[in-house]
Coordinates of C-alpha atoms and ligand atoms in Angstrom, one line a residue:
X744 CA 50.0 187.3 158.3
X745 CA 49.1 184.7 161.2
X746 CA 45.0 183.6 160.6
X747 CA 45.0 183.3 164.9
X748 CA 47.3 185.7 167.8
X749 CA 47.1 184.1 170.9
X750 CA 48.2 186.7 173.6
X751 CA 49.1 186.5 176.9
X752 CA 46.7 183.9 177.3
X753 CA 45.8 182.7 180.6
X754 CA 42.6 180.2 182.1
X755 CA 42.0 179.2 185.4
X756 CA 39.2 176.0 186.5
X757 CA 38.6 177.9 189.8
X758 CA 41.9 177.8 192.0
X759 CA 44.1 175.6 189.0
X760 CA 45.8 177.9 186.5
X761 CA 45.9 175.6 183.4
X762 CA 47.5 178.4 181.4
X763 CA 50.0 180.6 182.0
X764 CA 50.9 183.6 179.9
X765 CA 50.3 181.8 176.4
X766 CA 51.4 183.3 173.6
X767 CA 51.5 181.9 170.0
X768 CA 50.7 182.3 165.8
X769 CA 49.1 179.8 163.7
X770 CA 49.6 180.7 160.0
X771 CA 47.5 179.1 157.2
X772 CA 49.1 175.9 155.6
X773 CA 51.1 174.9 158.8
X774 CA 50.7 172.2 161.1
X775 CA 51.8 173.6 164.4
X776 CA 52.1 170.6 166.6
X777 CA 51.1 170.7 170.7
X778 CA 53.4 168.7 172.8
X779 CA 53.8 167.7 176.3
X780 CA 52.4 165.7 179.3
X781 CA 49.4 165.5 180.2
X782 CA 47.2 167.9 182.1
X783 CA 50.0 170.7 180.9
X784 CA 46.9 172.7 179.3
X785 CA 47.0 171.4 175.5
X786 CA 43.4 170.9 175.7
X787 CA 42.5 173.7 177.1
X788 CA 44.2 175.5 174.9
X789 CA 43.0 173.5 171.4
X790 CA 39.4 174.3 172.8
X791 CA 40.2 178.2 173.8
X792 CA 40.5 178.4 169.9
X793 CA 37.2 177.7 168.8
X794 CA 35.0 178.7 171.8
X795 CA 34.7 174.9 173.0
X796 CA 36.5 175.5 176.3
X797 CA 34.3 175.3 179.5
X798 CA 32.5 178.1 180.8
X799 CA 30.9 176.5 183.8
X800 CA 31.3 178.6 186.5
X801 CA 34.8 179.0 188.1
X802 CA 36.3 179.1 184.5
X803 CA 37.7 182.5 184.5
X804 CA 40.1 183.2 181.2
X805 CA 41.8 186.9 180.2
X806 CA 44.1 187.5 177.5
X807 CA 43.1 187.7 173.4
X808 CA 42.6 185.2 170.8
X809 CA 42.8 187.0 167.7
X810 CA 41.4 185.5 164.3
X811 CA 42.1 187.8 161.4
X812 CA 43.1 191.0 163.5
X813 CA 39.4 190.4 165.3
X814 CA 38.5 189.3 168.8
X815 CA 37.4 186.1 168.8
X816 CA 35.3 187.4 172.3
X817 CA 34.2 190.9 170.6
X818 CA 30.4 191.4 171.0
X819 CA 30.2 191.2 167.2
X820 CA 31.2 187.7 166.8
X821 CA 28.7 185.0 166.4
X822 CA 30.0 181.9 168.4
X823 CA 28.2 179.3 166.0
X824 CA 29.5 181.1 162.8
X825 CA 32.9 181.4 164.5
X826 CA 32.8 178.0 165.4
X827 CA 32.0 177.1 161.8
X828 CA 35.4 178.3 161.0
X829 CA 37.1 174.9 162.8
X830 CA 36.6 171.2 162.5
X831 CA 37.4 169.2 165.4
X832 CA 38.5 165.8 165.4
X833 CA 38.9 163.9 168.5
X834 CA 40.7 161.0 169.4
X835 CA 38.2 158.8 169.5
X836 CA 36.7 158.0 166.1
X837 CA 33.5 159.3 167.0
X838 CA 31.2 159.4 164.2
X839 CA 27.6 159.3 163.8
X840 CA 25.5 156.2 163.9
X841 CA 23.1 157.5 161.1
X842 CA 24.6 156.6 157.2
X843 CA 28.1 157.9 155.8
X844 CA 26.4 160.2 153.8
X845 CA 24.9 161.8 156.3
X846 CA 27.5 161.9 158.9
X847 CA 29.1 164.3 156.1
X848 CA 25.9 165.9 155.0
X849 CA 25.6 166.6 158.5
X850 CA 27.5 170.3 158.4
X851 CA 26.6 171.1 155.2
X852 CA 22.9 171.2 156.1
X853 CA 23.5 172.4 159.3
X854 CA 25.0 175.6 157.8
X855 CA 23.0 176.0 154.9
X856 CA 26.3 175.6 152.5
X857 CA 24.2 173.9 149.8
X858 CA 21.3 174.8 148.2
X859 CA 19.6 171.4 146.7
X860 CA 20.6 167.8 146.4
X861 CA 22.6 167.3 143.7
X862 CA 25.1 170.5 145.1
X863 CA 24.8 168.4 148.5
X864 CA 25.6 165.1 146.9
X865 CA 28.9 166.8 145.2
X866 CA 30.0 168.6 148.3
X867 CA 29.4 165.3 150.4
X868 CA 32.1 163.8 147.9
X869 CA 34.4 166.3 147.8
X870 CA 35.0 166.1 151.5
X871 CA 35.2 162.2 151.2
X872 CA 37.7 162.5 148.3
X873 CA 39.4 165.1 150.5
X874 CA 39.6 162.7 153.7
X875 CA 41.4 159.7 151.2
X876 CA 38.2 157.5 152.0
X877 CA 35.9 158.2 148.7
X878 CA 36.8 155.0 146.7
X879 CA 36.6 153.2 150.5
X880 CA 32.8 154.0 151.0
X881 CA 31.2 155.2 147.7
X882 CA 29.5 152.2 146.6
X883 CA 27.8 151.9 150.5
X884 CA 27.1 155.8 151.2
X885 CA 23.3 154.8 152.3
X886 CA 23.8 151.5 152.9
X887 CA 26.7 151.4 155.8
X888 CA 26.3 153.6 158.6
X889 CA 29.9 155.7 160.1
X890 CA 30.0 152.9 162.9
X891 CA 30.1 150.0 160.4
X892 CA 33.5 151.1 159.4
X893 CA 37.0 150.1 160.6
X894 CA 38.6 152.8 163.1
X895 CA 41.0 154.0 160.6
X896 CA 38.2 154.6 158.3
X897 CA 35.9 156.2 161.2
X898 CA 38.6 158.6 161.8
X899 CA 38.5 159.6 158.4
X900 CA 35.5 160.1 158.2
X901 CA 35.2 162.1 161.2
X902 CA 37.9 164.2 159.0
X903 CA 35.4 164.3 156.2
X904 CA 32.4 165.6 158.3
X905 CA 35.3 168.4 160.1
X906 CA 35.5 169.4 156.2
X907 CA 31.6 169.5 155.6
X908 CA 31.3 173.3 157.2
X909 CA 34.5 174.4 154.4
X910 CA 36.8 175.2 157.9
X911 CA 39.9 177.3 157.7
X912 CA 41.5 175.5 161.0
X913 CA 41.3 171.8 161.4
X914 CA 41.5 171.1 165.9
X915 CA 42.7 167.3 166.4
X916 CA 43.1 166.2 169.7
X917 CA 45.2 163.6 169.2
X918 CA 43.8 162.1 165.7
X919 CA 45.4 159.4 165.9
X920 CA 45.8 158.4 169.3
X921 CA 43.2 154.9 169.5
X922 CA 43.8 153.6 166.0
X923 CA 46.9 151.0 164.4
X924 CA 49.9 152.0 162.7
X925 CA 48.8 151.8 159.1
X926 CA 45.7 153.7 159.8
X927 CA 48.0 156.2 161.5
X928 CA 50.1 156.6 158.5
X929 CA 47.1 156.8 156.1
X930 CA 46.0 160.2 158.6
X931 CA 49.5 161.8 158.6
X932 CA 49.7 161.7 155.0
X933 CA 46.0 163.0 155.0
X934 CA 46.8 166.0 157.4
X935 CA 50.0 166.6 155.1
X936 CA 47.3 167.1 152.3
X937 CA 44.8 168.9 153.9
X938 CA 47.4 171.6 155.2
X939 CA 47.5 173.3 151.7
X940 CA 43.6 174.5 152.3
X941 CA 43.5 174.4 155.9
X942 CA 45.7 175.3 159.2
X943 CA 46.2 172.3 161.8
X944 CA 46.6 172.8 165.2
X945 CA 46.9 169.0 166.5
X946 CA 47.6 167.6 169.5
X947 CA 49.8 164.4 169.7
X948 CA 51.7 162.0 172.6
X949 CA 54.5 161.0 170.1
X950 CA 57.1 163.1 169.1
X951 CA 57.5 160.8 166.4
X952 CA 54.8 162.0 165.1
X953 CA 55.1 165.4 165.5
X954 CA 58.7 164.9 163.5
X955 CA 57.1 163.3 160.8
X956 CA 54.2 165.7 160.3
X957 CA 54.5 169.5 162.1
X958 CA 56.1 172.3 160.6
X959 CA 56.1 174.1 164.1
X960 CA 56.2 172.3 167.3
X961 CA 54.9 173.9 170.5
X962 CA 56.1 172.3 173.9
X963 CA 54.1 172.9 177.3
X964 CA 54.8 172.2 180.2
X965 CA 52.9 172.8 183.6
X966 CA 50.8 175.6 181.6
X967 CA 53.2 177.3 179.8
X968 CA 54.2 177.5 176.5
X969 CA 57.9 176.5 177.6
X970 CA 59.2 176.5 173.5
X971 CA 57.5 177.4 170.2
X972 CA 59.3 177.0 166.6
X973 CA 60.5 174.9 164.0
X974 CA 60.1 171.3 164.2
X975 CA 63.7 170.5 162.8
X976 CA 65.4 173.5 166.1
X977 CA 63.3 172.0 168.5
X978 CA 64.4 168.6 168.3
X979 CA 68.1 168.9 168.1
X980 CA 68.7 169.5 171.9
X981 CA 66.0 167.5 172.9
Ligands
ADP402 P1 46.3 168.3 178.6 O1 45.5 168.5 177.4 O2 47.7 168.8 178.3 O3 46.3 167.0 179.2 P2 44.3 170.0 179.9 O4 44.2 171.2 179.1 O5 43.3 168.9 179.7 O6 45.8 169.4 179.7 O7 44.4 170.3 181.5 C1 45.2 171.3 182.0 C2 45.0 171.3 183.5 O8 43.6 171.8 183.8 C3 45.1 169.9 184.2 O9 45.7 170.1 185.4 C4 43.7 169.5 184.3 O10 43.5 168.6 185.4 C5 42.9 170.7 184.5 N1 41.6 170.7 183.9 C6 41.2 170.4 182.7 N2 39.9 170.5 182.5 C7 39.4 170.8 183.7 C8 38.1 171.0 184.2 N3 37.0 170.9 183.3 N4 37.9 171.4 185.5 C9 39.0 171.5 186.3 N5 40.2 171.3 185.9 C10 40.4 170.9 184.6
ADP403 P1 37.4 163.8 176.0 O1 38.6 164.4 176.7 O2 37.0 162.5 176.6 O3 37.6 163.8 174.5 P2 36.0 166.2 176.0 O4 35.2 166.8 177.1 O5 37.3 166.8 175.6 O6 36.2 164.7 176.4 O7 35.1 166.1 174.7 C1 33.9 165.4 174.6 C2 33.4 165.5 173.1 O8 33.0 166.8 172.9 C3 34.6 165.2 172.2 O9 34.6 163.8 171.8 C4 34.3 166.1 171.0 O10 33.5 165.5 170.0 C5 33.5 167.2 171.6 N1 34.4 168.4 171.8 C6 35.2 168.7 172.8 N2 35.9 169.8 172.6 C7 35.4 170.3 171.4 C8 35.8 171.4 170.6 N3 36.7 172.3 171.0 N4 35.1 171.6 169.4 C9 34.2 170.7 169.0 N5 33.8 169.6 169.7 C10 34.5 169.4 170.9

């Protein structure tokens, strides 16, 4: 069963309609990829998902999001404890300027997941160990703060603190836009990882990248979702 329906999706920033009848799944364990160019309504659509999107006024949206059979705009549903169910990485490593341990901590806290400090010390490792940067940062958890680290590493453990709140969906608006090649590869082979726990919507320039690492690739254009299916079909008459 799909974890999230989107149907017949559409969102307007006053007089601009930056979606147009969108309709798509997202299954557990799949990376489903969002192509295009820009300003085509990836974004908008990433943020629809958890409840990030703008709601200043103008913003008018119809159409469902569905998470588990359930409205994701019911009256019922909590929009922090819904939100809890994502982790958003952006494309700017943007972690916090307080310790590693704490940029990971962070969540966990936040949300109550652990109950006392030794339980908060092993969840803060698992995530590390989870984001391929535990053996990188475990000797200087207190000592090194998330901006001492190289961007590769930063994005990482902007990963790890996405893990802290135990999502089922990870967002990434293009993960791995702003940092080199071998930190790039060190991330794919991370999201190919963390697939098996979690579902990936992620939002990429490179259709390289979306090759190497989607199992579904959906291409927008001007709004709409123009294509939606298997990475191998959608790149053999493209
Ligand atoms: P993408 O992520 O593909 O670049 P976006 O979802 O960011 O596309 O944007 C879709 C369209 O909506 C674009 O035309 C963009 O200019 C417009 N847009 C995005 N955010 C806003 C906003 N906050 N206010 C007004 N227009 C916006
Ligand atoms: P930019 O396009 O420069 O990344 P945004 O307005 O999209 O600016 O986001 C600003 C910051 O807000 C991001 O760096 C991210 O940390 C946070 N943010 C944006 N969208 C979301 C979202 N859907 N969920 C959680 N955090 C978000």
């Amino acid at each position: 069963d799909p974890l999230i329906e989107v149907q017949n999706l559409n969102f307007w920033y006053d007089q601009k309609h930056a979606l147009i009848d969108v309709d798509f799944d997202l299954y557990p364990s799949e990376i489903l990829a969002f192509i295009g160019p820009s300003g085509c309504g990836k974004s908008t659509a990433l943020k629809v998902l958890n409840r990030m999107h703008d709601t200043t006024r103008g913003v008018r949206m119809t159409g469902q999001v569905l998470m588990d059979g359930h409205d994701i705009h019911a009256p019922d549903i909590d929009p922090p404890l819904h939100r809890r169910r994502f982790g958003w990485v952006a494309q700017k490593p943007n972690p916090f300027a307080s310790s590693i341990f704490e940029n990971v901590a962070y969540g966990a806290r936040l949300h109550g997941l652990t109950r006392n400090r030794p339980e908060l010390d092993a969840h803060v490792q698992s995530c590390l160990r989870r984001a391929h940067l535990w053996d990188e940062v475990k000797d200087h958890l207190h000592s090194k703060t998330g901006t001492d680290l190289s961007g590769g590493q930063q994005q990482r453990l902007c990963i790890a603190r996405a893990l802290a709140t135990e999502p089922d969906v990870l967002l990434m608006d293009e993960p791995t836009g702003s940092i080199d090649p071998i930190a790039t590869a060190k991330i794919e082979a991370l999201m190919s990882s963390l697939k098996q726990d979690h579902a990936i919507v992620v939002i990429t320039h490179s259709m390289m990248e979306a090759r190497r690492i989607a199992d579904r690739v959906a291409y927008f254009h001007l709004g709409r979702l123009l294509e939606i299916g298997p990475t191998e079909t959608m790149f053999t008459h493209a």
